[in-house]
Amino acid sequence: MRPQREIDDLRSRVHLFEADGLFLAFDVNSGSLYNLDEVAWQLVMNYLECGDWEDARLYATRMFDGKEVDGAFSELKDLSATGLFFSQGEEWPHYVPGKELGLKALCLNIAHECNLSCRYCFVPESVRHQEKIMSRETIMAALDLLLQETPYQFLTVDFFGGEPLLNFEGIRFAVEYALRHGAQKKWKFTVTTNTLLLGEKELAFFKEYDFSFVLSCDGRPSVHDAYRVTTRGGGTSGIVARRIREFLKAGAAPEYYVRGTYTRNNLDFTKDVLYLADLGAESVSLEPVVAPDNASYALREEDLPELQAEYYRLARTLREQERQGRAVSFYHYALDLSGGPCVAKRLTGCGAGYQYLAVTPAGEIYPCHQLVGHQEYLMGDVFRGITAPQLREKLQEAHIFRKKECSSCWARFLCGGGCHSQAVLNGGDLLHPAPIACAIMRARLQGALYYLAIKENIEEEKSTC
């Protein structure tokens, strides 16, 4: 039997899980996904226990026919020899991703003011009472900073809030300024909106400049109206559903997502995905709520079994939708295991703080929109630039090999070490991801891998029709 250290290393390379009777194995370093039979599954389980293939084979012969065991044993050994199973991967622990990367995207909180009063809003109350609308002066300074600092040809500006359409003229000015002063650049513009102010004038402008959209809707009326309410507490599901239908009918964007938030009060969120699909949405994203531990709607450890089952249910439902010719793209199930993201993305995730910055209406710079108002993460302002370079360096160095919890986690290359803001907002820090957020991420990724694994069954059914 191998030393425990070597066995732990093996376990960090291959992740085994069972989903609805499928025995799945994910090779962490190569990104290969295997649907094993029960014999091969048991062999791998044994190998992960003892670290010796021969011992694993001998143990399996006590449970299964010897010829079946030998056949599975031979195939698994061949896979291992080709580097597609239990692959070692590259040596990256001393690599600092991000050092060679520059700024390429801004999140402009163009309006902190909002026409809703969402009960799960993560924006601190103190921030909501600060300067509410971004001025033209701040817009120009922010875009000048991006153009001065970026080494890239392709740039992104996300318009966020509050509700950004409360400063629609600011959005219009920002787009025109970017295209005029960055005429040699290729620009991508995105707007996140609760849709209440999304009228014909706004749609026409966004369509003219090829905007991408994130449209906020939590799903079923009872779910949506529980949290996404007006300042007087009234529900908004009716008008939001109408706006989404109008948006889709107008064909206002080739790239969009209808994005919702789920809480522990709607762990049956597959029904919300179906509701959004019935509105006509073909691209959907549902995110776990960001909330303090003591919030009644916060996700908890005891919710994880039900949550995992729901992610599997969602995978089956999406494949059934495809079989019926009504495909819905779920953002977090669009894994590319064949190519996947670049090395820096795999090791660090979103690039907050050095590739991506959030700017407040007052011009303050934060690593991302969820950290706005947390003064310990104030990086500077658009008029003076980055005045806390040590914070940028800290963010660059917060990669998975510096996070003890991440370095041996099977999901490390798929999540990039988790969300920095969630770690911070849940009482941790950049090098210690929030445990509940990690558990939810793993549940979601297992759902995504299961979704990929059952694709073959759908394709086989289509071929026999």
Short mmCIF file of C-alpha atoms in Angstrom, two decimals:
data_model
loop_
_atom_site.label_atom_id
_atom_site.label_comp_id
_atom_site.label_asym_id
_atom_site.label_seq_id
_atom_site.Cartn_x
_atom_site.Cartn_y
_atom_site.Cartn_z
CA MET A 1 0.00 0.00 0.00
CA ARG A 2 1.28 3.45 -0.93
CA PRO A 3 2.02 6.15 1.66
CA GLN A 4 -1.02 8.27 2.54
CA ARG A 5 0.52 11.33 0.90
CA GLU A 6 0.64 9.55 -2.47
CA ILE A 7 -2.90 8.22 -2.06
CA ASP A 8 -4.13 11.74 -1.31
CA ASP A 9 -2.41 12.88 -4.50
CA LEU A 10 -4.24 10.19 -6.49
CA ARG A 11 -7.55 11.26 -4.99
CA SER A 12 -6.87 14.85 -6.07
CA ARG A 13 -6.56 13.68 -9.69
CA VAL A 14 -9.79 11.69 -10.13
CA HIS A 15 -13.25 12.44 -8.79
CA LEU A 16 -15.82 9.64 -8.57
CA PHE A 17 -19.53 10.25 -8.10
CA GLU A 18 -22.78 8.41 -8.75
CA ALA A 19 -25.76 10.14 -10.32
CA ASP A 20 -29.05 8.38 -11.01
CA GLY A 21 -27.38 5.00 -11.46
CA LEU A 22 -24.48 6.32 -13.57
CA PHE A 23 -20.96 5.70 -12.26
CA LEU A 24 -18.99 8.76 -13.34
CA ALA A 25 -15.28 9.49 -13.11
CA PHE A 26 -13.81 12.92 -13.81
CA ASP A 27 -10.09 13.18 -14.50
CA VAL A 28 -9.19 16.53 -12.98
CA ASN A 29 -6.05 17.43 -14.92
CA SER A 30 -7.07 16.28 -18.39
CA GLY A 31 -10.75 17.22 -18.05
CA SER A 32 -11.81 13.77 -19.26
CA LEU A 33 -15.20 12.43 -18.14
CA TYR A 34 -15.93 8.70 -18.06
CA ASN A 35 -19.15 6.75 -17.63
CA LEU A 36 -17.91 3.53 -16.00
CA ASP A 37 -19.63 0.23 -15.52
CA GLU A 38 -19.93 -1.13 -11.99
CA VAL A 39 -16.84 -3.32 -12.29
CA ALA A 40 -14.58 -0.50 -13.46
CA TRP A 41 -16.08 1.79 -10.82
CA GLN A 42 -15.22 -0.68 -8.07
CA LEU A 43 -11.71 -1.10 -9.41
CA VAL A 44 -11.09 2.64 -9.32
CA MET A 45 -12.63 2.87 -5.85
CA ASN A 46 -10.26 0.15 -4.66
CA TYR A 47 -7.29 1.84 -6.30
CA LEU A 48 -8.10 5.12 -4.55
CA GLU A 49 -8.13 3.25 -1.25
CA CYS A 50 -4.82 1.40 -1.58
CA GLY A 51 -2.92 3.07 -4.45
CA ASP A 52 -1.99 -0.26 -6.04
CA TRP A 53 -3.66 -1.55 -9.21
CA GLU A 54 -2.88 -5.21 -8.50
CA ASP A 55 -4.34 -5.04 -5.03
CA ALA A 56 -7.37 -3.24 -6.45
CA ARG A 57 -7.85 -5.98 -9.06
CA LEU A 58 -7.55 -8.79 -6.51
CA TYR A 59 -10.11 -7.14 -4.24
CA ALA A 60 -12.55 -6.71 -7.17
CA THR A 61 -12.37 -10.41 -8.06
CA ARG A 62 -14.05 -11.15 -4.73
CA MET A 63 -17.11 -9.24 -5.95
CA PHE A 64 -17.25 -9.81 -9.72
CA ASP A 65 -16.43 -12.38 -12.38
CA GLY A 66 -12.67 -12.62 -12.91
CA LYS A 67 -12.85 -12.15 -16.71
CA GLU A 68 -14.94 -8.99 -16.32
CA VAL A 69 -12.49 -7.65 -13.78
CA ASP A 70 -9.51 -8.41 -16.01
CA GLY A 71 -11.16 -6.69 -18.98
CA ALA A 72 -11.97 -3.56 -17.00
CA PHE A 73 -8.53 -3.63 -15.39
CA SER A 74 -6.83 -3.71 -18.78
CA GLU A 75 -8.88 -0.79 -20.12
CA LEU A 76 -8.24 1.34 -17.06
CA LYS A 77 -4.51 0.66 -17.18
CA ASP A 78 -4.45 1.62 -20.87
CA LEU A 79 -6.24 4.89 -20.10
CA SER A 80 -3.77 5.66 -17.35
CA ALA A 81 -0.85 4.93 -19.68
CA THR A 82 -2.14 7.42 -22.26
CA GLY A 83 -2.30 10.20 -19.68
CA LEU A 84 -6.09 10.53 -19.85
CA PHE A 85 -6.80 8.99 -16.46
CA PHE A 86 -5.04 9.81 -13.20
CA SER A 87 -3.07 12.30 -15.26
CA GLN A 88 -0.50 14.34 -13.34
CA GLY A 89 -1.06 17.65 -15.07
CA GLU A 90 1.35 20.55 -15.22
CA GLU A 91 3.46 21.91 -12.39
CA TRP A 92 1.93 25.30 -11.55
CA PRO A 93 2.27 25.84 -7.79
CA HIS A 94 4.93 28.55 -8.18
CA TYR A 95 3.28 30.26 -11.15
CA VAL A 96 1.56 33.55 -10.33
CA PRO A 97 -1.24 33.95 -12.87
CA GLY A 98 -2.29 37.50 -13.52
CA LYS A 99 1.15 39.13 -13.42
CA GLU A 100 1.25 39.22 -17.19
CA LEU A 101 -2.41 40.21 -17.56
CA GLY A 102 -3.78 43.73 -17.87
CA LEU A 103 -7.09 45.50 -17.49
CA LYS A 104 -9.67 44.57 -20.10
CA ALA A 105 -13.10 45.12 -18.53
CA LEU A 106 -14.96 47.63 -16.41
CA CYS A 107 -18.16 47.26 -14.48
CA LEU A 108 -19.64 50.74 -14.38
CA ASN A 109 -22.16 51.07 -11.54
CA ILE A 110 -23.71 53.79 -13.62
CA ALA A 111 -26.54 54.21 -11.10
CA HIS A 112 -26.60 53.16 -7.47
CA GLU A 113 -30.18 54.32 -7.34
CA CYS A 114 -32.75 51.56 -7.89
CA ASN A 115 -36.47 51.41 -8.60
CA LEU A 116 -36.75 48.12 -6.68
CA SER A 117 -36.08 47.20 -3.09
CA CYS A 118 -35.02 43.56 -3.39
CA ARG A 119 -35.08 41.85 -0.01
CA TYR A 120 -31.86 39.92 -0.71
CA CYS A 121 -29.90 42.85 -2.16
CA PHE A 122 -26.19 42.50 -1.31
CA VAL A 123 -25.42 46.24 -1.63
CA PRO A 124 -24.72 47.70 1.83
CA GLU A 125 -27.35 50.16 3.05
CA SER A 126 -24.66 52.85 3.46
CA VAL A 127 -23.71 52.56 -0.21
CA ARG A 128 -27.28 53.07 -1.38
CA HIS A 129 -27.33 56.54 0.18
CA GLN A 130 -24.11 57.69 -1.47
CA GLU A 131 -23.93 59.49 -4.80
CA LYS A 132 -26.60 57.78 -6.85
CA ILE A 133 -25.94 58.65 -10.51
CA MET A 134 -22.59 58.50 -12.31
CA SER A 135 -21.67 61.84 -13.86
CA ARG A 136 -20.24 62.35 -17.33
CA GLU A 137 -16.96 63.44 -15.75
CA THR A 138 -16.68 60.13 -13.91
CA ILE A 139 -17.68 58.16 -16.99
CA MET A 140 -14.96 59.82 -19.05
CA ALA A 141 -12.32 59.29 -16.38
CA ALA A 142 -13.24 55.63 -16.01
CA LEU A 143 -13.04 54.93 -19.74
CA ASP A 144 -9.81 56.93 -20.04
CA LEU A 145 -8.33 54.76 -17.29
CA LEU A 146 -9.35 51.60 -19.15
CA LEU A 147 -7.84 52.86 -22.42
CA GLN A 148 -4.63 53.95 -20.71
CA GLU A 149 -4.06 50.73 -18.82
CA THR A 150 -5.23 48.06 -21.21
CA PRO A 151 -2.83 46.09 -23.44
CA TYR A 152 -5.80 44.48 -25.23
CA GLN A 153 -7.68 45.09 -28.46
CA PHE A 154 -10.99 43.69 -27.20
CA LEU A 155 -12.56 45.56 -24.29
CA THR A 156 -15.75 45.08 -22.28
CA VAL A 157 -17.92 47.54 -20.38
CA ASP A 158 -20.70 46.20 -18.16
CA PHE A 159 -23.40 48.66 -17.10
CA PHE A 160 -24.64 47.75 -13.65
CA GLY A 161 -26.47 49.22 -10.70
CA GLY A 162 -28.75 49.66 -8.77
CA GLU A 163 -30.78 49.88 -11.93
CA PRO A 164 -28.57 51.20 -14.76
CA LEU A 165 -31.52 52.34 -16.89
CA LEU A 166 -32.18 55.05 -14.33
CA ASN A 167 -29.11 56.63 -15.95
CA PHE A 168 -29.84 55.70 -19.54
CA GLU A 169 -28.37 58.98 -20.80
CA GLY A 170 -25.16 58.08 -18.97
CA ILE A 171 -25.08 54.73 -20.78
CA ARG A 172 -25.60 56.47 -24.11
CA PHE A 173 -22.82 58.95 -23.35
CA ALA A 174 -20.43 56.19 -22.23
CA VAL A 175 -20.93 54.18 -25.43
CA GLU A 176 -20.43 57.19 -27.66
CA TYR A 177 -17.35 58.26 -25.69
CA ALA A 178 -15.81 54.79 -25.80
CA LEU A 179 -16.31 54.44 -29.54
CA ARG A 180 -14.97 57.91 -30.22
CA HIS A 181 -11.89 57.82 -27.98
CA GLY A 182 -11.21 54.11 -28.42
CA ALA A 183 -11.95 53.93 -32.11
CA GLN A 184 -9.20 51.36 -32.70
CA LYS A 185 -10.60 49.00 -30.09
CA LYS A 186 -13.26 46.31 -30.38
CA TRP A 187 -15.92 46.97 -27.78
CA LYS A 188 -18.46 44.73 -26.12
CA PHE A 189 -21.21 46.34 -24.06
CA THR A 190 -23.43 44.56 -21.55
CA VAL A 191 -26.31 45.80 -19.43
CA THR A 192 -27.89 44.13 -16.40
CA THR A 193 -31.44 45.33 -15.85
CA ASN A 194 -34.57 44.47 -13.89
CA THR A 195 -36.42 45.28 -17.18
CA LEU A 196 -38.97 47.69 -15.67
CA LEU A 197 -37.59 50.62 -17.69
CA LEU A 198 -36.75 48.62 -20.82
CA GLY A 199 -38.88 50.40 -23.42
CA GLU A 200 -38.74 50.81 -27.19
CA LYS A 201 -36.25 53.69 -27.06
CA GLU A 202 -33.84 51.75 -24.88
CA LEU A 203 -34.19 48.56 -26.91
CA ALA A 204 -33.52 50.41 -30.16
CA PHE A 205 -30.33 51.93 -28.78
CA PHE A 206 -29.05 48.66 -27.33
CA LYS A 207 -29.80 46.83 -30.55
CA GLU A 208 -27.93 49.47 -32.58
CA TYR A 209 -24.76 48.88 -30.53
CA ASP A 210 -25.06 45.08 -30.23
CA PHE A 211 -25.46 45.04 -26.46
CA SER A 212 -25.51 41.81 -24.52
CA PHE A 213 -28.14 41.57 -21.81
CA VAL A 214 -28.67 40.13 -18.38
CA LEU A 215 -32.39 40.34 -17.60
CA SER A 216 -33.30 39.78 -13.96
CA CYS A 217 -36.18 37.44 -13.19
CA ASP A 218 -36.22 34.81 -10.47
CA GLY A 219 -38.79 32.57 -12.14
CA ARG A 220 -42.31 31.67 -11.02
CA PRO A 221 -44.40 34.67 -9.85
CA SER A 222 -44.55 33.42 -6.26
CA VAL A 223 -40.75 33.06 -6.18
CA HIS A 224 -40.00 36.33 -7.94
CA ASP A 225 -42.47 38.39 -5.89
CA ALA A 226 -41.12 37.05 -2.60
CA TYR A 227 -37.94 39.15 -3.00
CA ARG A 228 -37.95 41.36 -6.10
CA VAL A 229 -40.37 44.03 -4.96
CA THR A 230 -40.95 47.74 -5.43
CA THR A 231 -39.99 50.29 -2.80
CA ARG A 232 -43.55 49.95 -1.49
CA GLY A 233 -43.30 46.16 -1.29
CA GLY A 234 -45.38 45.32 -4.34
CA GLY A 235 -44.59 42.35 -6.60
CA THR A 236 -43.12 42.89 -10.07
CA SER A 237 -43.47 39.50 -11.76
CA GLY A 238 -46.27 40.58 -14.09
CA ILE A 239 -44.47 43.52 -15.64
CA VAL A 240 -41.13 41.69 -15.76
CA ALA A 241 -42.70 38.73 -17.61
CA ARG A 242 -44.25 41.16 -20.10
CA ARG A 243 -40.97 43.02 -20.62
CA ILE A 244 -39.07 39.77 -21.23
CA ARG A 245 -41.63 38.65 -23.81
CA GLU A 246 -41.37 42.03 -25.53
CA PHE A 247 -37.58 41.83 -25.49
CA LEU A 248 -37.55 38.36 -27.02
CA LYS A 249 -40.17 39.27 -29.61
CA ALA A 250 -38.11 42.30 -30.65
CA GLY A 251 -35.00 40.13 -31.11
CA ALA A 252 -33.05 42.82 -29.32
CA ALA A 253 -29.86 40.85 -28.67
CA PRO A 254 -28.04 37.83 -30.09
CA GLU A 255 -26.52 37.26 -26.66
CA TYR A 256 -28.55 37.40 -23.47
CA TYR A 257 -29.37 35.57 -20.26
CA VAL A 258 -32.45 35.71 -18.14
CA ARG A 259 -30.83 35.55 -14.75
CA GLY A 260 -32.47 34.59 -11.50
CA THR A 261 -31.47 34.09 -7.89
CA TYR A 262 -32.58 31.09 -5.90
CA THR A 263 -32.76 30.83 -2.12
CA ARG A 264 -33.41 28.01 0.34
CA ASN A 265 -37.11 28.79 -0.17
CA ASN A 266 -37.09 27.57 -3.77
CA LEU A 267 -34.68 24.66 -3.91
CA ASP A 268 -37.02 23.25 -6.56
CA PHE A 269 -35.62 25.83 -9.00
CA THR A 270 -35.92 23.53 -12.03
CA LYS A 271 -39.54 24.73 -12.08
CA ASP A 272 -38.26 28.30 -12.33
CA VAL A 273 -36.06 27.40 -15.30
CA LEU A 274 -39.10 25.87 -17.00
CA TYR A 275 -41.15 28.97 -16.22
CA LEU A 276 -38.51 31.17 -17.87
CA ALA A 277 -38.40 28.81 -20.84
CA ASP A 278 -42.18 29.14 -21.18
CA LEU A 279 -41.69 32.91 -21.41
CA GLY A 280 -39.54 32.17 -24.46
CA ALA A 281 -36.08 32.41 -22.88
CA GLU A 282 -33.53 30.11 -24.49
CA SER A 283 -30.61 31.23 -22.30
CA VAL A 284 -31.03 31.04 -18.53
CA SER A 285 -28.85 31.40 -15.45
CA LEU A 286 -29.87 30.79 -11.84
CA GLU A 287 -27.43 31.80 -9.12
CA PRO A 288 -27.37 30.92 -5.41
CA VAL A 289 -28.27 33.86 -3.22
CA VAL A 290 -25.46 35.86 -1.60
CA ALA A 291 -26.59 36.33 1.98
CA PRO A 292 -25.32 36.51 5.55
CA ASP A 293 -25.51 33.21 7.44
CA ASN A 294 -28.30 34.43 9.71
CA ALA A 295 -30.65 35.39 6.87
CA SER A 296 -33.75 33.20 6.75
CA TYR A 297 -33.33 32.68 3.01
CA ALA A 298 -29.58 31.87 3.13
CA LEU A 299 -28.51 28.47 1.86
CA ARG A 300 -27.33 26.10 4.58
CA GLU A 301 -25.34 22.92 4.86
CA GLU A 302 -28.48 20.87 5.49
CA ASP A 303 -29.83 22.02 2.12
CA LEU A 304 -26.98 20.42 0.17
CA PRO A 305 -28.47 16.94 -0.44
CA GLU A 306 -31.67 18.46 -1.79
CA LEU A 307 -29.66 20.98 -3.78
CA GLN A 308 -27.54 18.24 -5.37
CA ALA A 309 -30.64 16.26 -6.30
CA GLU A 310 -32.12 19.39 -7.87
CA TYR A 311 -29.06 20.01 -10.03
CA TYR A 312 -29.37 16.43 -11.31
CA ARG A 313 -33.09 16.97 -11.88
CA LEU A 314 -32.29 20.11 -13.83
CA ALA A 315 -29.84 18.18 -16.03
CA ARG A 316 -32.46 15.53 -16.85
CA THR A 317 -35.08 18.19 -17.51
CA LEU A 318 -32.83 20.14 -19.87
CA ARG A 319 -32.03 16.98 -21.83
CA GLU A 320 -35.74 16.19 -22.05
CA GLN A 321 -36.35 19.72 -23.35
CA GLU A 322 -33.73 19.08 -26.02
CA ARG A 323 -35.33 15.78 -26.97
CA GLN A 324 -38.58 17.64 -27.52
CA GLY A 325 -36.89 20.30 -29.64
CA ARG A 326 -37.20 23.03 -26.98
CA ALA A 327 -33.57 23.40 -25.92
CA VAL A 328 -32.66 25.80 -23.12
CA SER A 329 -29.05 26.80 -22.51
CA PHE A 330 -28.25 26.84 -18.78
CA TYR A 331 -25.20 29.05 -18.28
CA HIS A 332 -23.45 26.88 -15.69
CA TYR A 333 -23.88 23.65 -17.64
CA ALA A 334 -21.98 24.93 -20.66
CA LEU A 335 -18.68 23.29 -19.68
CA ASP A 336 -15.99 22.93 -22.32
CA LEU A 337 -13.92 19.96 -21.21
CA SER A 338 -12.17 19.58 -24.57
CA GLY A 339 -10.44 22.97 -24.61
CA GLY A 340 -11.60 24.88 -21.61
CA PRO A 341 -10.39 28.23 -20.32
CA CYS A 342 -6.81 29.46 -20.39
CA VAL A 343 -4.34 28.65 -17.62
CA ALA A 344 -4.84 31.95 -15.78
CA LYS A 345 -8.61 31.50 -15.83
CA ARG A 346 -8.32 27.96 -14.54
CA LEU A 347 -6.12 29.02 -11.66
CA THR A 348 -7.72 32.33 -10.64
CA GLY A 349 -11.29 32.52 -11.90
CA CYS A 350 -12.70 35.92 -12.79
CA GLY A 351 -9.62 38.20 -12.69
CA ALA A 352 -11.25 40.69 -10.31
CA GLY A 353 -8.92 43.49 -9.33
CA TYR A 354 -6.52 43.33 -12.25
CA GLN A 355 -8.39 42.31 -15.41
CA TYR A 356 -11.75 43.51 -14.19
CA LEU A 357 -12.63 46.53 -12.03
CA ALA A 358 -15.88 47.97 -10.69
CA VAL A 359 -16.43 51.73 -10.58
CA THR A 360 -18.98 53.50 -8.36
CA PRO A 361 -20.92 56.65 -9.31
CA ALA A 362 -18.42 58.62 -7.22
CA GLY A 363 -15.53 57.11 -9.20
CA GLU A 364 -14.23 54.74 -6.51
CA ILE A 365 -12.59 51.54 -7.78
CA TYR A 366 -13.26 48.12 -6.28
CA PRO A 367 -12.26 44.62 -7.47
CA CYS A 368 -15.89 43.77 -8.34
CA HIS A 369 -19.44 45.04 -7.89
CA GLN A 370 -20.13 42.79 -4.90
CA LEU A 371 -17.28 44.33 -2.90
CA VAL A 372 -18.42 47.91 -3.46
CA GLY A 373 -18.63 49.72 -0.13
CA HIS A 374 -16.20 47.42 1.67
CA GLN A 375 -13.49 49.97 2.36
CA GLU A 376 -10.75 47.40 2.92
CA TYR A 377 -11.09 46.59 -0.80
CA LEU A 378 -11.09 50.18 -2.06
CA MET A 379 -8.35 50.20 -4.73
CA GLY A 380 -8.37 53.88 -5.70
CA ASP A 381 -10.48 56.07 -7.95
CA VAL A 382 -10.72 56.85 -11.65
CA PHE A 383 -9.20 60.33 -11.21
CA ARG A 384 -6.01 59.22 -9.43
CA GLY A 385 -5.85 55.61 -10.63
CA ILE A 386 -4.91 52.61 -8.51
CA THR A 387 -3.69 53.87 -5.14
CA ALA A 388 -3.55 50.44 -3.47
CA PRO A 389 -1.25 48.41 -5.76
CA GLN A 390 -0.64 45.97 -2.93
CA LEU A 391 -4.32 44.99 -3.07
CA ARG A 392 -4.07 44.32 -6.79
CA GLU A 393 -1.03 42.14 -6.14
CA LYS A 394 -2.87 40.32 -3.38
CA LEU A 395 -5.71 39.55 -5.78
CA GLN A 396 -3.30 38.37 -8.48
CA GLU A 397 -1.67 35.99 -6.05
CA ALA A 398 -4.95 34.54 -4.73
CA HIS A 399 -4.81 31.51 -7.01
CA ILE A 400 -5.79 27.95 -6.22
CA PHE A 401 -2.33 26.75 -5.20
CA ARG A 402 -2.23 29.36 -2.45
CA LYS A 403 -5.61 28.26 -1.11
CA LYS A 404 -5.30 25.21 1.08
CA GLU A 405 -8.92 24.22 0.51
CA CYS A 406 -8.50 24.44 -3.27
CA SER A 407 -5.15 22.82 -3.94
CA SER A 408 -6.47 19.26 -3.77
CA CYS A 409 -10.15 19.88 -4.56
CA TRP A 410 -11.40 18.01 -7.64
CA ALA A 411 -13.26 21.13 -8.86
CA ARG A 412 -10.24 23.44 -8.70
CA PHE A 413 -9.71 23.89 -12.45
CA LEU A 414 -13.43 24.30 -13.17
CA CYS A 415 -14.13 27.04 -10.63
CA GLY A 416 -10.73 28.77 -10.43
CA GLY A 417 -10.79 28.97 -6.65
CA GLY A 418 -14.27 30.34 -6.15
CA CYS A 419 -15.68 33.83 -5.85
CA HIS A 420 -13.48 36.26 -3.92
CA SER A 421 -16.43 38.38 -2.86
CA GLN A 422 -18.35 35.41 -1.49
CA ALA A 423 -15.32 34.41 0.58
CA VAL A 424 -15.01 37.93 1.96
CA LEU A 425 -18.73 38.50 2.54
CA ASN A 426 -19.06 35.19 4.37
CA GLY A 427 -16.46 36.13 6.96
CA GLY A 428 -13.42 34.66 5.23
CA ASP A 429 -10.67 36.18 3.11
CA LEU A 430 -9.12 35.88 -0.33
CA LEU A 431 -7.20 32.71 0.54
CA HIS A 432 -10.04 30.91 2.30
CA PRO A 433 -13.16 30.29 0.18
CA ALA A 434 -16.53 30.19 1.90
CA PRO A 435 -17.26 26.50 2.70
CA ILE A 436 -20.96 26.67 1.80
CA ALA A 437 -20.17 28.44 -1.48
CA CYS A 438 -17.64 25.71 -2.32
CA ALA A 439 -20.13 22.96 -1.53
CA ILE A 440 -22.76 24.59 -3.75
CA MET A 441 -20.21 24.99 -6.54
CA ARG A 442 -19.28 21.30 -6.36
CA ALA A 443 -22.95 20.31 -6.42
CA ARG A 444 -23.52 22.48 -9.48
CA LEU A 445 -20.45 21.15 -11.25
CA GLN A 446 -21.51 17.55 -10.60
CA GLY A 447 -24.84 18.50 -12.15
CA ALA A 448 -23.02 19.93 -15.16
CA LEU A 449 -20.87 16.80 -15.56
CA TYR A 450 -23.96 14.60 -15.24
CA TYR A 451 -25.62 16.78 -17.91
CA LEU A 452 -22.68 16.08 -20.24
CA ALA A 453 -22.73 12.38 -19.42
CA ILE A 454 -26.38 11.91 -20.42
CA LYS A 455 -25.96 13.70 -23.74
CA GLU A 456 -25.21 10.39 -25.45
CA ASN A 457 -28.59 9.01 -24.44
CA ILE A 458 -30.38 11.95 -26.07
CA GLU A 459 -28.34 11.61 -29.27
CA GLU A 460 -29.08 7.88 -29.43
CA GLU A 461 -32.82 8.53 -29.10
CA LYS A 462 -32.68 11.12 -31.90
CA SER A 463 -30.87 8.73 -34.21
CA THR A 464 -33.56 6.08 -33.81
CA CYS A 465 -36.48 8.45 -34.43
#
